[in-house]
Amino acid sequence: MDSPDLWAGLSTLEAPPAEGETAPDVWEDPIPLTGRRERPPFPVHVFPAWLHDFAAAVAEETQTPVDLAGSIALAVLATAAGGRSVVHVRGNWREPTNLYTVVALPPANRKSAVFALLTDPLYEAEKQLKAAMKPVIVEAELTARLAKEAADKAAAKAASADAEKRDEMVATAVGLAQTADTLTVPAEPVLLADDSTPETVTSLMAEQGGRLSVMSAEGGIFDIIAGRYSGAPNMEVFLKGHAGDRLRVNRQTRREYIDTPALTIGLAVQPDVLRDIGKVKGFDGRGLLARFLYSLPPSTVGERKVITDPVPEQTAATYTANVINLTLAFAEWTDPAVIQLSPKADAALIEYQEHVEPQLKARGGKLGHISNWAGKLAGATARMAALLHLAEHLGNGYAHPVSEATMRAAIELGEYYTAHALAVFDVMGADPVLSRARSVLEALRDNGWDDVSRRDLFTVLSRAEVPTIADLEPALALLEDHGYLRTYQPERTGKRGRPPAPRLQVHPALRHGGRRAGSPLDPARINRKIA
């Protein structure tokens, strides 16, 4: 929010004296509704040295905000460990270590180049997993085929056997068929999928023991979820894949059961994509938007160096080796590795939860209008703490508890994503009260009212934005809290009947110089949006 200091130098305005008054009412300068959201840079220093060095070097070589490499790096860690590790917070509270991250930057910001540099080791790890699994798959396929052939031959013999031998031969055939039915061929390992359909994602996750990552430098996955190609939204796998809730698909064509799905999503999109997904019916109401960690860094286009320092070979080699080793170390886990918090780490998280909770209030809370998102912030912070911990200790992180320093590093990431989420949800128009308040200010300024009834104000507003007078009340309360309006009770004009309805006094700046550039009610300041 803009600082009150921005109003320095503007004289205090006085309302015209009403009849019978001896002194005018003094109005203080109003407090701006919102200003340009502060979007801090990505705190890349919280990463372990090997990850920090690579992310910073990629940002330097590509001349991109470090936010891009930083958020993709978190998704890379989640791909390596997600589905194979969980963090035990306290009591029965456990969080999986998969994440949904999305970075928004305009075109020409080299998103694809950064994506490739960060994700290449995952594809190499996938190749190594496939190579290691190839002999196992070949052996399983051969064994299954031979068992099926043996069962078929036994069944054929039993069908043509004499009556006295048939029962024995049928029993043998049944036993061979049951044995053949229990033999399964392992699926070829797949870590990453591109912009796949929900059905494809579900099938791949079922094949891969519940783990999968969707990584893309485009935002097409949102179109697919919204049903642009299928005709109907299908977000079930994306909701349950984040939370780890049991997923069951029972259809005529397929039956797939995933007890603990763990889906990771890492995206780099254009800002318009975020604006568009905020309008998709069901995305917010069902909680899909609340599952993403958003990053909206400023573009560096126009300020980039032409000659840059390339990523040092040793830095790149260390990053590649560590990502591959972390991925391979967890690939063999069937039951997830459990990451524990140290008592001090848990105390730091509790302190953070107590700090965030009052901000979730619907009225007056800084995060009240994005409480669906902010309500998941503690869980996301615990997940990030576990990932930072695993990145620090690599293959044996499960043998050590998360330290207080690592938890505070995750909290710093949580604060970063909170600031950017506020900016992103502004773009999406997530706060209808704030939007209506802006429209009311425009109407008051355009009509030049000294005071006005709620009914008269309501008549000049759009029914699409303000359907009823009741919908107008929260916006008026917000404007009164910020000093733009005052409610007063007119005196009775007669002794009978109901008392007159309360009316609204309007800040003089709305009719005296309100359009002057830089003035309190300059439209450019009232309606300021995110750059």
Short mmCIF file of C-alpha atoms in Angstrom, two decimals:
data_model
loop_
_atom_site.label_atom_id
_atom_site.label_comp_id
_atom_site.label_asym_id
_atom_site.label_seq_id
_atom_site.Cartn_x
_atom_site.Cartn_y
_atom_site.Cartn_z
CA MET A 1 0.00 0.00 0.00
CA ASP A 2 1.21 3.52 -0.74
CA SER A 3 2.74 5.24 2.25
CA PRO A 4 0.82 8.19 3.77
CA ASP A 5 4.03 10.16 3.12
CA LEU A 6 3.02 10.25 -0.53
CA TRP A 7 0.30 12.69 0.48
CA ALA A 8 2.80 15.12 2.02
CA GLY A 9 2.40 18.64 0.69
CA LEU A 10 -1.31 18.27 -0.05
CA SER A 11 -3.30 20.70 2.07
CA THR A 12 -6.00 19.46 4.39
CA LEU A 13 -9.37 19.99 2.75
CA GLU A 14 -12.44 21.48 4.39
CA ALA A 15 -16.02 20.60 3.64
CA PRO A 16 -18.28 23.57 2.81
CA PRO A 17 -20.04 24.71 5.98
CA ALA A 18 -23.59 23.46 6.28
CA GLU A 19 -26.38 25.84 7.10
CA GLY A 20 -26.25 26.86 10.73
CA GLU A 21 -22.67 25.70 11.24
CA THR A 22 -20.06 28.12 12.55
CA ALA A 23 -16.94 26.15 11.57
CA PRO A 24 -16.25 23.76 8.71
CA ASP A 25 -15.56 20.07 9.15
CA VAL A 26 -11.93 19.19 8.59
CA TRP A 27 -11.11 16.20 6.41
CA GLU A 28 -7.77 14.47 6.68
CA ASP A 29 -6.10 13.19 3.54
CA PRO A 30 -7.61 9.81 2.62
CA ILE A 31 -5.53 6.66 2.71
CA PRO A 32 -5.02 5.13 -0.76
CA LEU A 33 -6.94 1.91 -1.30
CA THR A 34 -4.02 0.12 -2.85
CA GLY A 35 -0.84 1.10 -4.49
CA ARG A 36 1.70 -0.77 -6.50
CA ARG A 37 2.27 -4.05 -4.72
CA GLU A 38 5.76 -4.50 -3.42
CA ARG A 39 7.21 -7.60 -5.09
CA PRO A 40 10.51 -8.50 -3.46
CA PRO A 41 13.19 -10.28 -5.48
CA PHE A 42 13.52 -14.03 -5.08
CA PRO A 43 15.65 -14.77 -1.98
CA VAL A 44 18.05 -17.07 -3.81
CA HIS A 45 20.48 -16.81 -0.87
CA VAL A 46 18.29 -19.27 1.07
CA PHE A 47 19.33 -22.09 -1.27
CA PRO A 48 22.24 -24.40 -0.47
CA ALA A 49 25.44 -23.13 -2.10
CA TRP A 50 25.40 -25.49 -5.10
CA LEU A 51 21.81 -24.52 -5.97
CA HIS A 52 22.27 -20.84 -5.23
CA ASP A 53 25.37 -20.64 -7.41
CA PHE A 54 23.70 -22.30 -10.38
CA ALA A 55 20.44 -20.31 -10.20
CA ALA A 56 22.35 -17.03 -9.89
CA ALA A 57 24.68 -17.97 -12.74
CA VAL A 58 21.76 -18.90 -15.01
CA ALA A 59 20.10 -15.58 -14.24
CA GLU A 60 23.33 -13.77 -15.10
CA GLU A 61 23.99 -15.61 -18.37
CA THR A 62 20.41 -15.31 -19.60
CA GLN A 63 19.87 -11.83 -18.15
CA THR A 64 16.60 -12.93 -16.57
CA PRO A 65 15.19 -12.26 -13.10
CA VAL A 66 16.59 -14.76 -10.63
CA ASP A 67 12.96 -15.41 -9.66
CA LEU A 68 12.57 -17.49 -12.82
CA ALA A 69 15.48 -19.80 -12.10
CA GLY A 70 14.62 -19.87 -8.38
CA SER A 71 11.02 -21.01 -8.78
CA ILE A 72 11.93 -23.58 -11.43
CA ALA A 73 14.69 -24.87 -9.13
CA LEU A 74 12.11 -25.52 -6.40
CA ALA A 75 9.98 -27.45 -8.90
CA VAL A 76 13.08 -29.45 -9.91
CA LEU A 77 13.69 -30.41 -6.27
CA ALA A 78 10.02 -31.34 -5.91
CA THR A 79 10.27 -33.51 -9.02
CA ALA A 80 13.29 -35.31 -7.60
CA ALA A 81 11.81 -35.96 -4.13
CA GLY A 82 8.05 -35.60 -4.60
CA GLY A 83 6.13 -38.82 -4.11
CA ARG A 84 9.11 -40.40 -2.40
CA SER A 85 9.32 -38.23 0.72
CA VAL A 86 7.01 -36.49 3.17
CA VAL A 87 7.66 -34.02 5.95
CA HIS A 88 6.21 -34.81 9.38
CA VAL A 89 5.21 -31.49 10.89
CA ARG A 90 3.54 -32.48 14.16
CA GLY A 91 0.87 -34.88 15.37
CA ASN A 92 -0.90 -36.39 12.37
CA TRP A 93 0.09 -33.50 10.11
CA ARG A 94 2.26 -34.63 7.26
CA GLU A 95 2.92 -32.81 4.01
CA PRO A 96 4.10 -34.38 0.75
CA THR A 97 7.05 -32.66 -0.87
CA ASN A 98 5.55 -31.91 -4.27
CA LEU A 99 4.87 -28.27 -5.27
CA TYR A 100 2.97 -26.26 -7.87
CA THR A 101 4.98 -23.21 -9.00
CA VAL A 102 4.28 -20.71 -11.76
CA VAL A 103 6.37 -17.74 -12.89
CA ALA A 104 4.80 -15.06 -15.10
CA LEU A 105 6.95 -13.00 -17.47
CA PRO A 106 6.15 -11.27 -20.76
CA PRO A 107 7.43 -12.63 -24.10
CA ALA A 108 11.13 -12.33 -24.99
CA ASN A 109 12.25 -13.05 -21.42
CA ARG A 110 14.06 -16.30 -22.37
CA LYS A 111 11.79 -18.50 -20.28
CA SER A 112 12.44 -21.56 -22.45
CA ALA A 113 16.22 -21.18 -22.21
CA VAL A 114 16.13 -20.99 -18.40
CA PHE A 115 13.70 -23.89 -18.26
CA ALA A 116 16.00 -26.07 -20.32
CA LEU A 117 19.07 -25.28 -18.22
CA LEU A 118 17.27 -26.11 -14.95
CA THR A 119 15.39 -29.23 -16.09
CA ASP A 120 17.99 -30.96 -18.30
CA PRO A 121 19.38 -33.01 -15.36
CA LEU A 122 15.90 -34.41 -14.70
CA TYR A 123 15.70 -35.72 -18.25
CA GLU A 124 19.16 -37.24 -17.85
CA ALA A 125 18.06 -38.90 -14.60
CA GLU A 126 15.00 -40.24 -16.40
CA LYS A 127 17.23 -41.73 -19.11
CA GLN A 128 19.36 -43.44 -16.48
CA LEU A 129 16.29 -44.84 -14.74
CA LYS A 130 14.98 -46.18 -18.05
CA ALA A 131 18.32 -47.77 -18.88
CA ALA A 132 18.50 -49.45 -15.46
CA MET A 133 14.91 -50.70 -15.74
CA LYS A 134 15.20 -52.01 -19.31
CA PRO A 135 16.57 -55.49 -18.43
CA VAL A 136 13.99 -55.84 -15.66
CA ILE A 137 11.17 -54.98 -18.06
CA VAL A 138 12.46 -57.42 -20.71
CA GLU A 139 12.72 -60.25 -18.17
CA ALA A 140 9.25 -59.49 -16.75
CA GLU A 141 7.71 -59.40 -20.23
CA LEU A 142 9.25 -62.76 -21.12
CA THR A 143 8.23 -64.35 -17.84
CA ALA A 144 4.67 -63.08 -18.16
CA ARG A 145 4.41 -64.29 -21.76
CA LEU A 146 5.69 -67.76 -20.92
CA ALA A 147 3.35 -68.01 -17.93
CA LYS A 148 0.40 -66.99 -20.13
CA GLU A 149 1.35 -69.53 -22.78
CA ALA A 150 1.69 -72.30 -20.17
CA ALA A 151 -1.72 -71.42 -18.72
CA ASP A 152 -3.31 -71.43 -22.18
CA LYS A 153 -1.81 -74.83 -23.04
CA ALA A 154 -2.98 -76.29 -19.73
CA ALA A 155 -6.46 -74.94 -20.32
CA ALA A 156 -6.56 -76.48 -23.81
CA LYS A 157 -5.45 -79.88 -22.46
CA ALA A 158 -8.00 -79.74 -19.67
CA ALA A 159 -10.76 -78.99 -22.14
CA SER A 160 -10.01 -82.15 -24.17
CA ALA A 161 -9.05 -84.45 -21.29
CA ASP A 162 -10.93 -87.57 -20.36
CA ALA A 163 -13.50 -87.23 -17.61
CA GLU A 164 -11.38 -89.07 -15.06
CA LYS A 165 -8.41 -86.68 -15.56
CA ARG A 166 -10.31 -83.48 -16.26
CA ASP A 167 -10.68 -82.27 -12.67
CA GLU A 168 -6.98 -82.62 -12.00
CA MET A 169 -6.02 -80.92 -15.25
CA VAL A 170 -8.52 -78.09 -14.71
CA ALA A 171 -7.04 -77.45 -11.27
CA THR A 172 -3.57 -77.31 -12.82
CA ALA A 173 -4.76 -74.90 -15.52
CA VAL A 174 -6.45 -72.66 -12.95
CA GLY A 175 -3.29 -72.53 -10.86
CA LEU A 176 -1.16 -71.60 -13.87
CA ALA A 177 -3.68 -68.92 -14.92
CA GLN A 178 -3.66 -67.41 -11.44
CA THR A 179 0.12 -67.36 -11.42
CA ALA A 180 0.21 -65.69 -14.84
CA ASP A 181 -2.33 -63.11 -13.67
CA THR A 182 -0.14 -62.06 -10.74
CA LEU A 183 2.85 -61.33 -12.95
CA THR A 184 3.07 -57.67 -13.93
CA VAL A 185 5.45 -55.87 -16.23
CA PRO A 186 6.92 -52.72 -14.67
CA ALA A 187 6.21 -49.49 -16.54
CA GLU A 188 9.07 -47.62 -18.14
CA PRO A 189 10.13 -44.87 -15.69
CA VAL A 190 8.72 -41.43 -16.52
CA LEU A 191 9.51 -38.39 -14.38
CA LEU A 192 8.22 -35.59 -16.58
CA ALA A 193 5.21 -34.89 -18.71
CA ASP A 194 4.51 -31.84 -20.81
CA ASP A 195 1.11 -30.16 -21.24
CA SER A 196 -0.77 -33.45 -20.93
CA THR A 197 -4.50 -34.04 -20.60
CA PRO A 198 -5.90 -34.87 -17.15
CA GLU A 199 -6.56 -38.42 -18.37
CA THR A 200 -2.95 -38.83 -19.51
CA VAL A 201 -1.62 -37.37 -16.26
CA THR A 202 -3.80 -39.76 -14.24
CA SER A 203 -2.70 -42.80 -16.25
CA LEU A 204 0.97 -41.86 -16.03
CA MET A 205 0.73 -41.30 -12.29
CA ALA A 206 -0.95 -44.68 -11.84
CA GLU A 207 1.86 -46.34 -13.82
CA GLN A 208 4.58 -44.47 -11.91
CA GLY A 209 3.41 -45.32 -8.42
CA GLY A 210 1.68 -41.97 -7.95
CA ARG A 211 4.60 -39.68 -8.84
CA LEU A 212 4.77 -37.35 -11.86
CA SER A 213 5.87 -33.84 -12.77
CA VAL A 214 4.37 -31.52 -15.37
CA MET A 215 7.02 -28.99 -16.40
CA SER A 216 6.44 -26.50 -19.20
CA ALA A 217 7.60 -23.09 -20.39
CA GLU A 218 4.06 -22.42 -21.62
CA GLY A 219 0.66 -22.15 -19.97
CA GLY A 220 -1.22 -24.63 -22.14
CA ILE A 221 -1.91 -26.91 -19.20
CA PHE A 222 -4.42 -24.37 -17.87
CA ASP A 223 -6.35 -24.49 -21.14
CA ILE A 224 -6.38 -28.28 -20.94
CA ILE A 225 -7.62 -28.29 -17.33
CA ALA A 226 -10.31 -25.74 -18.24
CA GLY A 227 -11.63 -28.15 -20.87
CA ARG A 228 -10.82 -26.16 -24.00
CA TYR A 229 -10.25 -29.39 -25.92
CA SER A 230 -12.55 -31.75 -24.04
CA GLY A 231 -15.49 -29.38 -23.58
CA ALA A 232 -15.62 -29.62 -19.77
CA PRO A 233 -13.20 -28.73 -16.96
CA ASN A 234 -11.40 -31.69 -15.41
CA MET A 235 -9.27 -30.68 -12.46
CA GLU A 236 -9.71 -33.67 -10.13
CA VAL A 237 -6.23 -35.11 -10.64
CA PHE A 238 -4.68 -31.65 -10.22
CA LEU A 239 -6.54 -31.04 -6.96
CA LYS A 240 -5.83 -34.43 -5.43
CA GLY A 241 -2.36 -34.66 -6.92
CA HIS A 242 -1.28 -31.64 -4.89
CA ALA A 243 -2.90 -32.66 -1.62
CA GLY A 244 -2.03 -36.37 -1.85
CA ASP A 245 -5.68 -37.40 -1.51
CA ARG A 246 -6.67 -40.86 -2.75
CA LEU A 247 -7.62 -40.83 -6.43
CA ARG A 248 -9.93 -43.47 -7.93
CA VAL A 249 -11.01 -43.55 -11.57
CA ASN A 250 -13.77 -46.04 -12.42
CA ARG A 251 -14.90 -45.86 -16.02
CA GLN A 252 -15.90 -48.38 -18.63
CA THR A 253 -12.62 -47.88 -20.49
CA ARG A 254 -10.24 -47.74 -17.52
CA ARG A 255 -9.88 -48.25 -13.79
CA GLU A 256 -7.00 -46.56 -12.03
CA TYR A 257 -6.31 -46.32 -8.33
CA ILE A 258 -3.69 -44.03 -6.77
CA ASP A 259 -3.59 -44.08 -2.99
CA THR A 260 -1.08 -41.26 -2.50
CA PRO A 261 -0.72 -39.19 -5.67
CA ALA A 262 2.12 -36.65 -5.75
CA LEU A 263 2.02 -34.33 -8.72
CA THR A 264 4.51 -31.51 -9.22
CA ILE A 265 3.85 -28.63 -11.61
CA GLY A 266 6.46 -26.10 -12.69
CA LEU A 267 5.38 -23.50 -15.24
CA ALA A 268 6.65 -20.30 -16.83
CA VAL A 269 3.83 -18.36 -18.46
CA GLN A 270 2.91 -14.93 -19.77
CA PRO A 271 1.11 -12.58 -17.33
CA ASP A 272 -2.05 -12.67 -19.45
CA VAL A 273 -2.36 -16.37 -18.65
CA LEU A 274 -2.76 -15.55 -14.96
CA ARG A 275 -5.37 -12.93 -15.75
CA ASP A 276 -7.29 -15.44 -17.87
CA ILE A 277 -7.22 -18.32 -15.39
CA GLY A 278 -8.69 -16.05 -12.74
CA LYS A 279 -11.82 -15.92 -14.90
CA VAL A 280 -12.21 -19.68 -15.42
CA LYS A 281 -15.27 -20.94 -13.61
CA GLY A 282 -14.36 -23.33 -10.83
CA PHE A 283 -10.62 -22.68 -10.72
CA ASP A 284 -10.88 -20.51 -7.62
CA GLY A 285 -13.98 -22.02 -6.05
CA ARG A 286 -12.56 -25.55 -6.08
CA GLY A 287 -9.17 -24.42 -4.86
CA LEU A 288 -6.98 -24.96 -7.91
CA LEU A 289 -5.62 -21.40 -7.85
CA ALA A 290 -4.88 -21.74 -4.14
CA ARG A 291 -2.42 -24.57 -4.79
CA PHE A 292 0.12 -22.57 -6.81
CA LEU A 293 3.10 -20.59 -5.58
CA TYR A 294 3.10 -17.49 -7.78
CA SER A 295 6.02 -15.38 -8.92
CA LEU A 296 5.50 -12.15 -10.86
CA PRO A 297 8.96 -10.59 -11.23
CA PRO A 298 9.65 -7.43 -13.22
CA SER A 299 10.92 -7.99 -16.75
CA THR A 300 14.55 -7.21 -17.48
CA VAL A 301 13.91 -6.58 -21.19
CA GLY A 302 15.45 -3.25 -22.15
CA GLU A 303 18.03 -3.37 -19.37
CA ARG A 304 19.91 -6.55 -20.29
CA LYS A 305 23.63 -6.78 -20.93
CA VAL A 306 24.60 -8.09 -24.34
CA ILE A 307 27.84 -9.74 -23.24
CA THR A 308 27.32 -11.86 -20.15
CA ASP A 309 29.28 -14.32 -18.04
CA PRO A 310 28.42 -17.93 -18.93
CA VAL A 311 27.53 -20.42 -16.23
CA PRO A 312 30.86 -21.76 -14.92
CA GLU A 313 31.45 -25.36 -16.02
CA GLN A 314 32.05 -26.61 -12.50
CA THR A 315 28.91 -24.89 -11.21
CA ALA A 316 26.84 -26.55 -13.95
CA ALA A 317 28.48 -29.93 -13.42
CA THR A 318 27.83 -29.82 -9.66
CA TYR A 319 24.20 -28.86 -10.20
CA THR A 320 23.67 -31.62 -12.75
CA ALA A 321 25.30 -34.28 -10.57
CA ASN A 322 23.37 -33.28 -7.45
CA VAL A 323 19.97 -33.22 -9.16
CA ILE A 324 20.60 -36.60 -10.79
CA ASN A 325 21.88 -38.14 -7.56
CA LEU A 326 18.95 -36.79 -5.54
CA THR A 327 16.49 -38.12 -8.11
CA LEU A 328 18.09 -41.58 -8.29
CA ALA A 329 18.44 -41.78 -4.49
CA PHE A 330 14.68 -41.48 -4.04
CA ALA A 331 13.64 -43.48 -7.11
CA GLU A 332 13.90 -46.79 -5.23
CA TRP A 333 11.71 -45.73 -2.31
CA THR A 334 8.27 -47.30 -2.23
CA ASP A 335 7.21 -46.14 1.24
CA PRO A 336 8.11 -42.45 1.38
CA ALA A 337 11.08 -41.22 3.35
CA VAL A 338 9.87 -39.25 6.39
CA ILE A 339 11.58 -35.91 7.02
CA GLN A 340 11.33 -34.78 10.64
CA LEU A 341 11.42 -31.24 12.01
CA SER A 342 13.73 -30.37 14.86
CA PRO A 343 11.97 -28.81 17.89
CA LYS A 344 13.38 -25.39 17.02
CA ALA A 345 12.27 -25.72 13.41
CA ASP A 346 8.76 -26.61 14.58
CA ALA A 347 8.79 -23.64 16.97
CA ALA A 348 9.74 -21.33 14.10
CA LEU A 349 6.90 -22.70 11.98
CA ILE A 350 4.42 -22.27 14.87
CA GLU A 351 5.58 -18.67 15.26
CA TYR A 352 5.00 -18.12 11.53
CA GLN A 353 1.53 -19.70 11.68
CA GLU A 354 0.61 -17.40 14.57
CA HIS A 355 1.85 -14.45 12.52
CA VAL A 356 -0.21 -15.42 9.45
CA GLU A 357 -3.45 -16.48 11.12
CA PRO A 358 -4.83 -13.00 12.03
CA GLN A 359 -4.18 -11.89 8.46
CA LEU A 360 -6.73 -14.43 7.20
CA LYS A 361 -9.69 -12.54 8.69
CA ALA A 362 -12.31 -11.82 6.06
CA ARG A 363 -12.67 -8.24 7.24
CA GLY A 364 -9.51 -6.29 7.85
CA GLY A 365 -7.06 -9.13 7.28
CA LYS A 366 -4.28 -8.43 4.82
CA LEU A 367 -4.80 -11.89 3.31
CA GLY A 368 -8.53 -12.12 3.90
CA HIS A 369 -9.46 -11.88 0.23
CA ILE A 370 -6.99 -14.66 -0.67
CA SER A 371 -7.57 -16.81 2.41
CA ASN A 372 -8.00 -19.92 0.23
CA TRP A 373 -4.41 -19.45 -0.91
CA ALA A 374 -2.99 -18.15 2.36
CA GLY A 375 -4.65 -20.98 4.32
CA LYS A 376 -2.24 -23.35 2.59
CA LEU A 377 0.81 -21.19 3.24
CA ALA A 378 1.99 -23.05 6.36
CA GLY A 379 1.82 -26.37 4.54
CA ALA A 380 3.66 -24.96 1.53
CA THR A 381 6.33 -23.56 3.85
CA ALA A 382 6.81 -26.96 5.48
CA ARG A 383 7.16 -28.54 2.04
CA MET A 384 9.75 -25.99 0.97
CA ALA A 385 11.66 -26.50 4.22
CA ALA A 386 11.83 -30.24 3.50
CA LEU A 387 13.05 -29.61 -0.05
CA LEU A 388 15.73 -27.17 1.10
CA HIS A 389 16.76 -29.74 3.71
CA LEU A 390 17.03 -32.49 1.10
CA ALA A 391 19.00 -30.20 -1.19
CA GLU A 392 21.39 -29.52 1.67
CA HIS A 393 21.87 -33.17 2.66
CA LEU A 394 21.12 -34.74 -0.76
CA GLY A 395 20.68 -38.54 -0.52
CA ASN A 396 20.50 -38.91 3.27
CA GLY A 397 18.33 -35.98 4.31
CA TYR A 398 15.90 -38.37 5.97
CA ALA A 399 18.61 -39.21 8.53
CA HIS A 400 18.68 -35.64 9.89
CA PRO A 401 15.91 -33.36 11.20
CA VAL A 402 15.17 -30.04 9.53
CA SER A 403 17.07 -27.28 11.31
CA GLU A 404 15.69 -23.96 12.51
CA ALA A 405 17.85 -22.15 9.95
CA THR A 406 16.34 -24.18 7.11
CA MET A 407 12.80 -23.53 8.36
CA ARG A 408 13.48 -19.80 8.56
CA ALA A 409 14.82 -19.95 5.01
CA ALA A 410 11.55 -21.59 3.95
CA ILE A 411 9.60 -18.91 5.82
CA GLU A 412 11.48 -16.27 3.85
CA LEU A 413 10.37 -18.05 0.68
CA GLY A 414 6.84 -18.11 2.07
CA GLU A 415 6.91 -14.35 2.57
CA TYR A 416 8.23 -13.90 -0.97
CA TYR A 417 5.43 -15.97 -2.47
CA THR A 418 2.86 -14.21 -0.30
CA ALA A 419 3.86 -10.79 -1.64
CA HIS A 420 3.73 -12.07 -5.21
CA ALA A 421 0.42 -13.89 -4.64
CA LEU A 422 -1.15 -10.61 -3.52
CA ALA A 423 0.04 -9.01 -6.76
CA VAL A 424 -1.17 -11.92 -8.89
CA PHE A 425 -4.60 -12.07 -7.28
CA ASP A 426 -4.89 -8.32 -7.88
CA VAL A 427 -4.37 -9.10 -11.57
CA MET A 428 -7.03 -11.80 -11.34
CA GLY A 429 -9.47 -9.41 -9.65
CA ALA A 430 -9.75 -11.60 -6.59
CA ASP A 431 -10.97 -8.84 -4.26
CA PRO A 432 -14.51 -7.80 -5.34
CA VAL A 433 -14.82 -5.35 -2.44
CA LEU A 434 -11.77 -3.43 -3.58
CA SER A 435 -12.98 -3.45 -7.19
CA ARG A 436 -16.39 -2.11 -6.15
CA ALA A 437 -14.78 0.54 -3.95
CA ARG A 438 -12.83 1.82 -6.94
CA SER A 439 -16.03 1.98 -9.00
CA VAL A 440 -17.77 3.90 -6.21
CA LEU A 441 -14.93 6.44 -6.12
CA GLU A 442 -15.21 6.92 -9.87
CA ALA A 443 -18.98 7.44 -9.59
CA LEU A 444 -18.64 9.91 -6.72
CA ARG A 445 -16.02 11.92 -8.53
CA ASP A 446 -17.91 11.92 -11.84
CA ASN A 447 -21.15 13.09 -10.21
CA GLY A 448 -19.54 15.68 -7.91
CA TRP A 449 -21.83 14.93 -4.96
CA ASP A 450 -21.30 16.68 -1.61
CA ASP A 451 -23.35 13.99 0.03
CA VAL A 452 -25.49 11.23 -1.38
CA SER A 453 -27.88 8.50 -0.35
CA ARG A 454 -26.98 4.87 -0.79
CA ARG A 455 -29.94 4.47 -3.11
CA ASP A 456 -28.84 7.27 -5.46
CA LEU A 457 -25.29 5.95 -5.50
CA PHE A 458 -26.52 2.44 -6.22
CA THR A 459 -28.52 3.60 -9.24
CA VAL A 460 -25.42 4.86 -11.11
CA LEU A 461 -23.38 1.68 -10.60
CA SER A 462 -23.33 -1.35 -12.85
CA ARG A 463 -25.70 -4.14 -11.79
CA ALA A 464 -23.18 -6.64 -13.12
CA GLU A 465 -20.62 -5.44 -10.59
CA VAL A 466 -22.95 -4.43 -7.74
CA PRO A 467 -26.11 -6.56 -7.95
CA THR A 468 -27.75 -5.29 -4.72
CA ILE A 469 -27.38 -2.50 -2.18
CA ALA A 470 -26.21 -5.16 0.28
CA ASP A 471 -23.28 -5.88 -2.05
CA LEU A 472 -22.42 -2.17 -1.90
CA GLU A 473 -22.07 -2.02 1.89
CA PRO A 474 -18.62 -3.65 2.27
CA ALA A 475 -17.21 -1.27 -0.36
CA LEU A 476 -18.68 1.74 1.46
CA ALA A 477 -17.27 0.48 4.76
CA LEU A 478 -13.83 0.17 3.14
CA LEU A 479 -14.05 3.71 1.76
CA GLU A 480 -15.14 5.04 5.13
CA ASP A 481 -12.24 3.24 6.83
CA HIS A 482 -9.88 4.95 4.35
CA GLY A 483 -11.36 8.40 4.92
CA TYR A 484 -13.16 8.94 1.59
CA LEU A 485 -16.67 8.91 3.09
CA ARG A 486 -18.49 9.66 6.33
CA THR A 487 -21.87 8.26 7.28
CA TYR A 488 -24.23 10.63 9.06
CA GLN A 489 -27.83 10.52 10.22
CA PRO A 490 -30.02 13.35 8.83
CA GLU A 491 -32.42 15.04 11.24
CA ARG A 492 -36.09 14.16 11.11
CA THR A 493 -38.26 16.55 9.13
CA GLY A 494 -41.37 15.47 10.99
CA LYS A 495 -42.38 13.77 14.20
CA ARG A 496 -44.04 10.76 12.57
CA GLY A 497 -42.77 7.96 10.38
CA ARG A 498 -39.50 6.21 10.19
CA PRO A 499 -36.28 8.17 10.65
CA PRO A 500 -34.52 9.09 7.41
CA ALA A 501 -31.94 6.66 6.06
CA PRO A 502 -28.29 7.43 6.81
CA ARG A 503 -26.51 9.41 4.09
CA LEU A 504 -22.90 9.68 2.98
CA GLN A 505 -20.71 12.77 3.13
CA VAL A 506 -18.09 12.78 0.39
CA HIS A 507 -14.46 13.84 0.76
CA PRO A 508 -14.05 17.33 -0.77
CA ALA A 509 -11.12 16.12 -2.89
CA LEU A 510 -13.59 14.14 -4.98
CA ARG A 511 -15.12 17.38 -6.25
CA HIS A 512 -12.31 19.91 -5.71
CA GLY A 513 -9.27 19.08 -7.82
CA GLY A 514 -9.85 15.33 -7.70
CA ARG A 515 -8.78 14.95 -11.31
CA ARG A 516 -5.51 16.85 -10.89
CA ALA A 517 -2.50 14.60 -11.63
CA GLY A 518 -0.97 13.46 -8.36
CA SER A 519 -3.93 14.62 -6.27
CA PRO A 520 -5.53 12.23 -3.77
CA LEU A 521 -8.31 11.30 -6.18
CA ASP A 522 -6.34 11.29 -9.41
CA PRO A 523 -7.85 8.35 -11.35
CA ALA A 524 -4.39 7.09 -12.18
CA ARG A 525 -3.79 6.66 -8.44
CA ILE A 526 -7.22 5.31 -7.59
CA ASN A 527 -7.06 2.63 -10.26
CA ARG A 528 -3.36 1.88 -10.15
CA LYS A 529 -2.65 -1.66 -11.31
CA ILE A 530 0.37 -3.89 -11.32
CA ALA A 531 2.99 -3.05 -13.91
#
